[in-house]
Short mmCIF file of C-alpha atoms and ligand atoms in Angstrom, two decimals:
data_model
loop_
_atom_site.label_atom_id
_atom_site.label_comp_id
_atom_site.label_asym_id
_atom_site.label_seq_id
_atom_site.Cartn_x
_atom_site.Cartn_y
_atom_site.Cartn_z
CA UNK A 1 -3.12 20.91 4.29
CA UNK A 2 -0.12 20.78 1.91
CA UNK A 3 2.33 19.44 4.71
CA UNK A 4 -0.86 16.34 4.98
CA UNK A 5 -0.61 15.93 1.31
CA UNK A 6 3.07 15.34 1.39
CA UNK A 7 2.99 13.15 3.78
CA UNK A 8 0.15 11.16 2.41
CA UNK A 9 2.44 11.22 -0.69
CA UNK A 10 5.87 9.94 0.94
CA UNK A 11 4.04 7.49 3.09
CA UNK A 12 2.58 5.81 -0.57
CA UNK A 13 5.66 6.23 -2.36
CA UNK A 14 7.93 4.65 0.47
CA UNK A 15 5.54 1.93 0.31
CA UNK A 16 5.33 0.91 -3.17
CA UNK A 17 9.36 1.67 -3.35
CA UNK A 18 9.62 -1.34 -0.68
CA UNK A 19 6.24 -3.18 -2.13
CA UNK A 20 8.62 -3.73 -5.22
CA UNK A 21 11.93 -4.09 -4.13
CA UNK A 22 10.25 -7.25 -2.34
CA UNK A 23 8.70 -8.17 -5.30
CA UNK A 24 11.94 -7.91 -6.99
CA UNK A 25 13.90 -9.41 -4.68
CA UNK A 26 11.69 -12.41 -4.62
CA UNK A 27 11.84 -12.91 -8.18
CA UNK A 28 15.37 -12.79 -8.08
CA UNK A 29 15.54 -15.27 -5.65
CA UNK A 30 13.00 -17.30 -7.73
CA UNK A 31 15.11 -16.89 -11.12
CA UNK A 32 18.76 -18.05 -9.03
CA UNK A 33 17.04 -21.15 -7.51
CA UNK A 34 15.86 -21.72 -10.87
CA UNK A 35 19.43 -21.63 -12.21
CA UNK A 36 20.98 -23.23 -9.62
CA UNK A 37 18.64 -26.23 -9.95
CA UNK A 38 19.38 -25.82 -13.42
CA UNK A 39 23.53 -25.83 -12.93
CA UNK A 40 23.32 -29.10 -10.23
CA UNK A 41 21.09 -31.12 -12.72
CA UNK A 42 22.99 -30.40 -15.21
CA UNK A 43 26.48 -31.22 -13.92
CA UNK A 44 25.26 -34.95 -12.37
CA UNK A 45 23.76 -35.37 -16.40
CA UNK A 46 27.15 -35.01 -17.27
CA UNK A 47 28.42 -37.56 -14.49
CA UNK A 48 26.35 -40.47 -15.85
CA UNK A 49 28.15 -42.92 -17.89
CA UNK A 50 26.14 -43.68 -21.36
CA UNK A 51 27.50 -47.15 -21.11
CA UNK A 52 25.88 -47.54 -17.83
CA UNK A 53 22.90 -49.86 -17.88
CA UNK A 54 20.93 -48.15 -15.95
CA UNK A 55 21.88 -44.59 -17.18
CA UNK A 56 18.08 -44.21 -18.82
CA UNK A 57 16.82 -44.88 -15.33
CA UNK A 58 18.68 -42.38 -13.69
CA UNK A 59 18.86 -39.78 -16.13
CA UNK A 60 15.05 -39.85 -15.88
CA UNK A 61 15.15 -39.60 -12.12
CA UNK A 62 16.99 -36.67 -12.56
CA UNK A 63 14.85 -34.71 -14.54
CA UNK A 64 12.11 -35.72 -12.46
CA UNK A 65 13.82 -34.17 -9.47
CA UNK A 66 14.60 -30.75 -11.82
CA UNK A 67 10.97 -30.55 -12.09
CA UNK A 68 9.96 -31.94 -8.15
CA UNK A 69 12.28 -28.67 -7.48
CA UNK A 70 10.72 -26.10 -10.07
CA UNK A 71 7.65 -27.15 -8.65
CA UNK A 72 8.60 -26.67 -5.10
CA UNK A 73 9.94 -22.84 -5.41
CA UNK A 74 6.72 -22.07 -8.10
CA UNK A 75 4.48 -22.95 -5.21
CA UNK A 76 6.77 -21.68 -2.80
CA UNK A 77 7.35 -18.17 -4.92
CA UNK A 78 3.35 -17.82 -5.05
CA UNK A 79 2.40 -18.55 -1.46
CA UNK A 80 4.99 -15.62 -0.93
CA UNK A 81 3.27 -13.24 -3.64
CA UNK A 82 0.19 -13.96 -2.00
CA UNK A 83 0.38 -13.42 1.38
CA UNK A 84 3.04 -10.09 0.50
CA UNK A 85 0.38 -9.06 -1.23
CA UNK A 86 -2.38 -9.56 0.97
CA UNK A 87 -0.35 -7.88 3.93
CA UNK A 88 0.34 -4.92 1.86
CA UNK A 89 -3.56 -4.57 1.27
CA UNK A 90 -4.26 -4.77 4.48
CA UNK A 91 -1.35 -2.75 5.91
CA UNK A 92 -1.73 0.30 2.89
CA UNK A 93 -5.52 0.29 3.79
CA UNK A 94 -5.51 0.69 7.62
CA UNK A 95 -2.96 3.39 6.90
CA UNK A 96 -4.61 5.21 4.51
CA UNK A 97 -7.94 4.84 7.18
CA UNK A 98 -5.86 6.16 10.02
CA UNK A 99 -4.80 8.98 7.91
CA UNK A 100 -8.00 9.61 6.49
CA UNK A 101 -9.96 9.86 10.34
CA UNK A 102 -7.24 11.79 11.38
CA UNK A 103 -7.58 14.57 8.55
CA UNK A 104 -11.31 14.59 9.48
CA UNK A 105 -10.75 14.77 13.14
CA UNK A 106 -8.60 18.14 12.31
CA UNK A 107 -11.71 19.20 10.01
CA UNK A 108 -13.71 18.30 13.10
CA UNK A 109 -12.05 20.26 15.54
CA UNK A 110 -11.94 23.18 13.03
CA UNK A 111 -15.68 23.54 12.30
CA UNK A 112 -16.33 22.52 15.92
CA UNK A 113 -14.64 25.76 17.08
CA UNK A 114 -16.10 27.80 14.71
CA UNK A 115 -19.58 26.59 15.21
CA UNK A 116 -19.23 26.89 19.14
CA UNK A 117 -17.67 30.58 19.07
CA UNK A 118 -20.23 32.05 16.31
CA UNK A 119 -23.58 31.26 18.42
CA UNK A 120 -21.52 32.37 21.52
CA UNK A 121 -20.38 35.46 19.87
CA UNK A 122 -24.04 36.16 18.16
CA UNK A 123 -25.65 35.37 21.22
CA UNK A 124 -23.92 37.93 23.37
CA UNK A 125 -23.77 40.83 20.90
CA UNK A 126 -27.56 40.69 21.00
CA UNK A 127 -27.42 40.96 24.27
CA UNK A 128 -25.01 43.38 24.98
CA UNK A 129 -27.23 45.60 22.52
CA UNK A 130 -30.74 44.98 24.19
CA UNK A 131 -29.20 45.93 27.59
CA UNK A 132 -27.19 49.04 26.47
CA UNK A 133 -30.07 50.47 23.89
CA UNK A 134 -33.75 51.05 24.11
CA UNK A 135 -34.86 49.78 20.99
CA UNK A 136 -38.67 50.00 19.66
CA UNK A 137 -40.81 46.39 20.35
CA UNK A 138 -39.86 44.91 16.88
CA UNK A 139 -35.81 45.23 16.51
CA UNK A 140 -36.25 43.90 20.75
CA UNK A 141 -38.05 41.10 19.06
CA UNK A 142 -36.08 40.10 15.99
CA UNK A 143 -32.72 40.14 17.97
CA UNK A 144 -34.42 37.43 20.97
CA UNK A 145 -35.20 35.69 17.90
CA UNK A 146 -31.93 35.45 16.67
CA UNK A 147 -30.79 34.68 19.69
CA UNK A 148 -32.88 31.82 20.60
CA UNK A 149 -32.48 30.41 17.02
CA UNK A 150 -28.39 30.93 18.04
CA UNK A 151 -28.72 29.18 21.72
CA UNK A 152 -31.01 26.30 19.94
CA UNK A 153 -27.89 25.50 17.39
CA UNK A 154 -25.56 25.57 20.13
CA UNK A 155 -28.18 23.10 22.41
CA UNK A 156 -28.32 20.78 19.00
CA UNK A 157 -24.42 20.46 18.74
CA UNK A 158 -24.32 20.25 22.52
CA UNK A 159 -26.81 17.28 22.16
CA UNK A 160 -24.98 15.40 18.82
CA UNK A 161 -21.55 15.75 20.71
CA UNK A 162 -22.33 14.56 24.48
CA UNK A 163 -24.81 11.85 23.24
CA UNK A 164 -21.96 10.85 20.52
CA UNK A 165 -19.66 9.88 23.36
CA UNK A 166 -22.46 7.98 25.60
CA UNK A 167 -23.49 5.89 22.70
CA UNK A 168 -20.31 5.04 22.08
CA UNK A 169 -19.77 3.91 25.66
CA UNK A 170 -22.61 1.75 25.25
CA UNK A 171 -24.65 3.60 27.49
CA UNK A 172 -28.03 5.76 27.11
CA UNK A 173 -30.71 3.55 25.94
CA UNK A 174 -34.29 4.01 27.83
CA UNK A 175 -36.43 1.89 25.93
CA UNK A 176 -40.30 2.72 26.71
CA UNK A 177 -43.10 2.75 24.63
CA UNK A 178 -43.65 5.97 22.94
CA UNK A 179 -46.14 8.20 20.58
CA UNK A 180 -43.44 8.41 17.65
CA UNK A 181 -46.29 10.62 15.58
CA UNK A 182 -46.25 13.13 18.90
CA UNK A 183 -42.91 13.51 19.35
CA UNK A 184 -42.73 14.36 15.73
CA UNK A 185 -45.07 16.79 15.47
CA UNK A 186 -43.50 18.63 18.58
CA UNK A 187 -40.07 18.89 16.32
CA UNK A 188 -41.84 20.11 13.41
CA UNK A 189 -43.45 22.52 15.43
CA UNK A 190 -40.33 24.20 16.11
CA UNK A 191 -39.03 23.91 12.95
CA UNK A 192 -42.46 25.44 11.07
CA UNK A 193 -42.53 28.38 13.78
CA UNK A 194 -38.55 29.11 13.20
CA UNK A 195 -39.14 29.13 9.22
CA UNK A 196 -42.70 29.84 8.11
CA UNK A 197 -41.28 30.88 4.42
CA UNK A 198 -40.69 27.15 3.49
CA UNK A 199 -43.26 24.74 2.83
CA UNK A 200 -43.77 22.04 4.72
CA UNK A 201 -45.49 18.90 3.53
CA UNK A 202 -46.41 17.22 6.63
CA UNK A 203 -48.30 14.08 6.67
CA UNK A 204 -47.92 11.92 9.85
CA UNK A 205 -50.28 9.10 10.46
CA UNK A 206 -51.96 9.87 14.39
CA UNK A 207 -51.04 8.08 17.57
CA UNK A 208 -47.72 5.54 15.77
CA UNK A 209 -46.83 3.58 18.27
CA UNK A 210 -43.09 2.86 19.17
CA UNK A 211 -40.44 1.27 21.36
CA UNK A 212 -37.54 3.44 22.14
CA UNK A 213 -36.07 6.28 23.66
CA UNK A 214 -37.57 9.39 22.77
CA UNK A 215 -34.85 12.12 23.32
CA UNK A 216 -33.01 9.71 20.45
CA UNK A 217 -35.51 9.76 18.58
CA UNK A 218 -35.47 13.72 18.85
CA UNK A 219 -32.22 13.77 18.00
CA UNK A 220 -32.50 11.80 15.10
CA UNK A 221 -35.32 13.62 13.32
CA UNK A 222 -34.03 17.21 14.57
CA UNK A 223 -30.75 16.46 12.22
CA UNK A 224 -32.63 14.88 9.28
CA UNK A 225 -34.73 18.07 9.50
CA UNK A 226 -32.09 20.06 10.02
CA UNK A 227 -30.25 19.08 6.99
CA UNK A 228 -32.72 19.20 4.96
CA UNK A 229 -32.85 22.45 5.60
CA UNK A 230 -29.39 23.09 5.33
CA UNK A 231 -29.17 21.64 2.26
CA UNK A 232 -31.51 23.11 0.19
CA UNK A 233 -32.78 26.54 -1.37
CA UNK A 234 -34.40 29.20 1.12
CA UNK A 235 -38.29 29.17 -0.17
CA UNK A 236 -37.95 25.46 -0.89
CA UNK A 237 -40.26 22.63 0.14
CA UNK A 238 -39.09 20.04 2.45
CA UNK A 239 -41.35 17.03 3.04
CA UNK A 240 -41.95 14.64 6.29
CA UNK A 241 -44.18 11.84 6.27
CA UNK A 242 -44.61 9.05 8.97
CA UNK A 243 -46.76 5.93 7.66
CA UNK A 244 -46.45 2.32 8.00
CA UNK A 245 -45.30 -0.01 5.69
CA UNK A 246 -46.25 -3.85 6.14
CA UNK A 247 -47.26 -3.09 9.58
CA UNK A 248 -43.96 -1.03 10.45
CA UNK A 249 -43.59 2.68 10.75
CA UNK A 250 -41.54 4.70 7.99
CA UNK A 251 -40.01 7.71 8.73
CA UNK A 252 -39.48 10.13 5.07
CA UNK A 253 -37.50 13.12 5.28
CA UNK A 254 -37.33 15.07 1.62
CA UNK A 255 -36.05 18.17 0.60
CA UNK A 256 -35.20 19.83 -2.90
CA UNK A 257 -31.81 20.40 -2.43
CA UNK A 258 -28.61 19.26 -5.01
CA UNK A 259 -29.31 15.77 -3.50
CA UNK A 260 -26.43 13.35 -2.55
CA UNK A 261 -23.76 11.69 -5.50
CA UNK A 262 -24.67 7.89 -5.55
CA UNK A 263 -20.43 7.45 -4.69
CA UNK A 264 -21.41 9.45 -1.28
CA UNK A 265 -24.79 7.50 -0.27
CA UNK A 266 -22.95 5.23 2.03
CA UNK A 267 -20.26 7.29 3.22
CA UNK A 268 -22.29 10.49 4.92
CA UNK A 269 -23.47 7.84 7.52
CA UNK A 270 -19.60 7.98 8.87
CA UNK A 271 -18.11 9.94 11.55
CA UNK A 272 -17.12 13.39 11.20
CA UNK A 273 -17.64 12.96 7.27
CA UNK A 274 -18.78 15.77 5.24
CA UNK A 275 -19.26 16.20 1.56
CA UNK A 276 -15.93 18.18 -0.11
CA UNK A 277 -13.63 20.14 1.73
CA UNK A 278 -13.96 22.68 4.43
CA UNK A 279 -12.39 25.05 1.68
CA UNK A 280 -15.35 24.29 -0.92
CA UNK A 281 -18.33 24.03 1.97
CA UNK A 282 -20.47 26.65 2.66
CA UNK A 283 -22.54 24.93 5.35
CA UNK A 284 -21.76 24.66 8.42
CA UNK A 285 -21.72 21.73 10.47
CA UNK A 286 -19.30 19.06 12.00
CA UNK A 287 -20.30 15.27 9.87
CA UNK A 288 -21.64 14.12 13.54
CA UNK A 289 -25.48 14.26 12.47
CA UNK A 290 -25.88 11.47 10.23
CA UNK A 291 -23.51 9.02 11.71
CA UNK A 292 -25.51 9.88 14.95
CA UNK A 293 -29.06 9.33 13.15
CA UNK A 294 -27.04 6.22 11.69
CA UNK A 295 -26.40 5.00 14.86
CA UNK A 296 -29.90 5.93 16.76
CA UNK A 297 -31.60 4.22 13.94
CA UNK A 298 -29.26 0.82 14.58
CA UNK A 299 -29.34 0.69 18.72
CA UNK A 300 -33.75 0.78 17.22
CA UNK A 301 -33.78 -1.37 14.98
CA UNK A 302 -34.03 0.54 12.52
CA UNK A 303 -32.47 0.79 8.91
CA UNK A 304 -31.68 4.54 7.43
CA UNK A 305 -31.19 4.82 3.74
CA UNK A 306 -31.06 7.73 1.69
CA UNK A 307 -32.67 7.63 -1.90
CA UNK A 308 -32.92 10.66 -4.88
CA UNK A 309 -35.78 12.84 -4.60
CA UNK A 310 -38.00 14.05 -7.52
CA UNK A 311 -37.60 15.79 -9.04
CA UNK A 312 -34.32 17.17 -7.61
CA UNK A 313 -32.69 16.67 -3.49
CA UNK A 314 -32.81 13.51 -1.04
CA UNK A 315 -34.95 11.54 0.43
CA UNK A 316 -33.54 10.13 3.98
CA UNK A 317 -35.71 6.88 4.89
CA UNK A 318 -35.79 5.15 8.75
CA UNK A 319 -37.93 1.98 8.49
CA UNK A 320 -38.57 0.81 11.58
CA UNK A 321 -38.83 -3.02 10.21
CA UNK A 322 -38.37 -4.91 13.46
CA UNK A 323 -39.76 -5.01 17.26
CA UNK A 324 -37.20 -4.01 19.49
P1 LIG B 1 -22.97 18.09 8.68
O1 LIG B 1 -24.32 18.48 8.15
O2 LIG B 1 -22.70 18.60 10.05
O3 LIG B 1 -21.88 18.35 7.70
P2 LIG B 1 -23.99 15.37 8.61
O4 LIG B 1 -23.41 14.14 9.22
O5 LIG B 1 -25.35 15.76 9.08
O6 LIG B 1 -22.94 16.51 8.87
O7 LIG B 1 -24.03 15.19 7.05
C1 LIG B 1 -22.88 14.69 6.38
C2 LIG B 1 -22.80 15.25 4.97
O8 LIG B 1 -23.88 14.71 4.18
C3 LIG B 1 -22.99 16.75 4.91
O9 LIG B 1 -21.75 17.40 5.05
C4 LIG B 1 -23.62 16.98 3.55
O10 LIG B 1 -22.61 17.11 2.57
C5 LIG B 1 -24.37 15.67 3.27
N1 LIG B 1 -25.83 15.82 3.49
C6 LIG B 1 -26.52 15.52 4.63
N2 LIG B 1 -27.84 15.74 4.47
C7 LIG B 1 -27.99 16.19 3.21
C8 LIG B 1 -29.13 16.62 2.43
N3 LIG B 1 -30.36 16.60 2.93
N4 LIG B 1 -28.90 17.03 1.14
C9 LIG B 1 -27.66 17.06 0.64
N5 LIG B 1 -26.54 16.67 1.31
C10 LIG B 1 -26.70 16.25 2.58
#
């Protein structure tokens, strides 16, 4: 982390070191024209014979041509400026991108292995201990629980990573016309059976018709779910409505969490991004869920927004505004 720092910080001061000994240098350049222009004017005023008749004229012309030349290396000195300066934007920007994506490609692959190897781990402990003990109907219970709740995490990061790279590719899009109100009921389902101690306000118009392609679609609402789980208190409520909206389904997804800064709204949408750092977190994940909803929602149509709930949390929004 420190060695990334460092670098982060030699990389910007090596570039504003050379940033302004351009500058410099160009203004130096600028101020010796200047004076030379100066100096050769100067010295053919001092040629010209007073007596001459037509010393007026050409002491005129000559001060016209000082001024044709100041002109000249003005415009030429800002065109310069300009386009320095616009290359250094654009240079110091991709940089800092590249270095940025990299840092949270690192932060990827860290919480990637961790969140592989814990349901792994969990998974087989429970095992182990159900085949080496006899233990009485309700412990048997609670540990396949766990373990299916373990295997279903590990099947959702499965899903978010493989169908990451195929939409990517450009592939995996089955369009057919689907119950979107079914399909959502069948993922809260899950999610109501796996945690009966939160309330769930569930209102989903019947029978919403939709183009698309439903394991997407799954997707999508399993991590907007998901997080809003995540990211709020145990006992809370989390809401999920489905209505339409000038003729056009709206997805809600609301929870009473600490809600989203408005200077992170847009950027939780992009890859491998996650709030803070993976010192300060204390949920898990990998930043792959939203920019995946992000990007199901786009390949249908579809616009995702994230608003502040009331009182307190987020409110993630899909409006499916346009026929596919
Ligand atoms: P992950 O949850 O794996 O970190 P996501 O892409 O799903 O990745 O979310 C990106 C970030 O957005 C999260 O790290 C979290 O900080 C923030 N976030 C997502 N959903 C919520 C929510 N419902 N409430 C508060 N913060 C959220």
């Amino acid at each position: 982390m420190i060695a990334k720092k460092n670098r982060l910080l030699i990389i910007t001061v090596v570039y504003w070191f050379l940033l302004v000994y351009i500058v410099s240098a160009m203004v130096w350049w600028f101020i010796a024209l200047e004076k030379q222009n100066k100096l050769m004017i100067d010295y053919k005023l001092s040629e010209l014979v007073s007596t001459d008749p037509s010393y007026n004229t050409k002491r005129l012309d000559l001060l016209a041509e000082k001024r044709r030349k100041s002109t000249i290396y003005i415009s030429e000195g800002i065109t310069f400026l300009a386009l320095i300066f616009s290359v250094s934007a654009f240079v110091y920007r991709a940089v800092r991108r590249q270095i940025t994506l990299q840092e949270q490609q690192e932060n990827f692959m860290m919480a990637i292995t961790h969140e592989l190897k814990t349901p792994i781990a969990i998974a087989k402990l429970n095992l182990e201990t159900l085949q080496k003990h006899q233990l009485d109907e309700g412990r048997r219970q609670k540990l396949l629980q766990i373990t299916l709740q373990e295997t279903n995490r590990l099947n959702n990061l499965a899903s978010n990573i493989l169908v990451s790279a195929q939409l990517e590719s450009g592939k995996y899009f089955v369009k057919e016309e689907l119950n979107f109100s079914d399909l959502l009921k069948s993922c809260l389902n899950d999610f109501v059976s796996r945690l009966p101690d939160r309330t769930w306000n569930i209102n989903i118009t019947p029978d919403t018709e939709l183009p698309g392609d439903p394991l997407l679609l799954q997707i999508m609402a399993n991590n907007l779910l998901e997080n809003a789980v995540k990211y709020s208190p145990a006992g809370s409520a989390i809401g999920c409505s489905l209505a339409p909206e000038n003729g056009y389904p709206v997805l809600v997804i609301s929870d009473e969490g600490s809600g989203i800064p408005p200077s992170e709204k847009k950027r939780i949408f992009k890859k491998f991004y996650r709030i803070g750092s993976e010192q300060t977190r204390s949920a898990k994940g990998t930043g792959l869920g939203l920019y995946l909803c992000k990007k199901i929602a786009d390949d249908h149509k579809a616009k995702i927004t994230v608003e502040n709930n009331f009182p307190s949390g987020s409110k993630f929004i899909v409006r499916f505004d346009k026929q596919l």
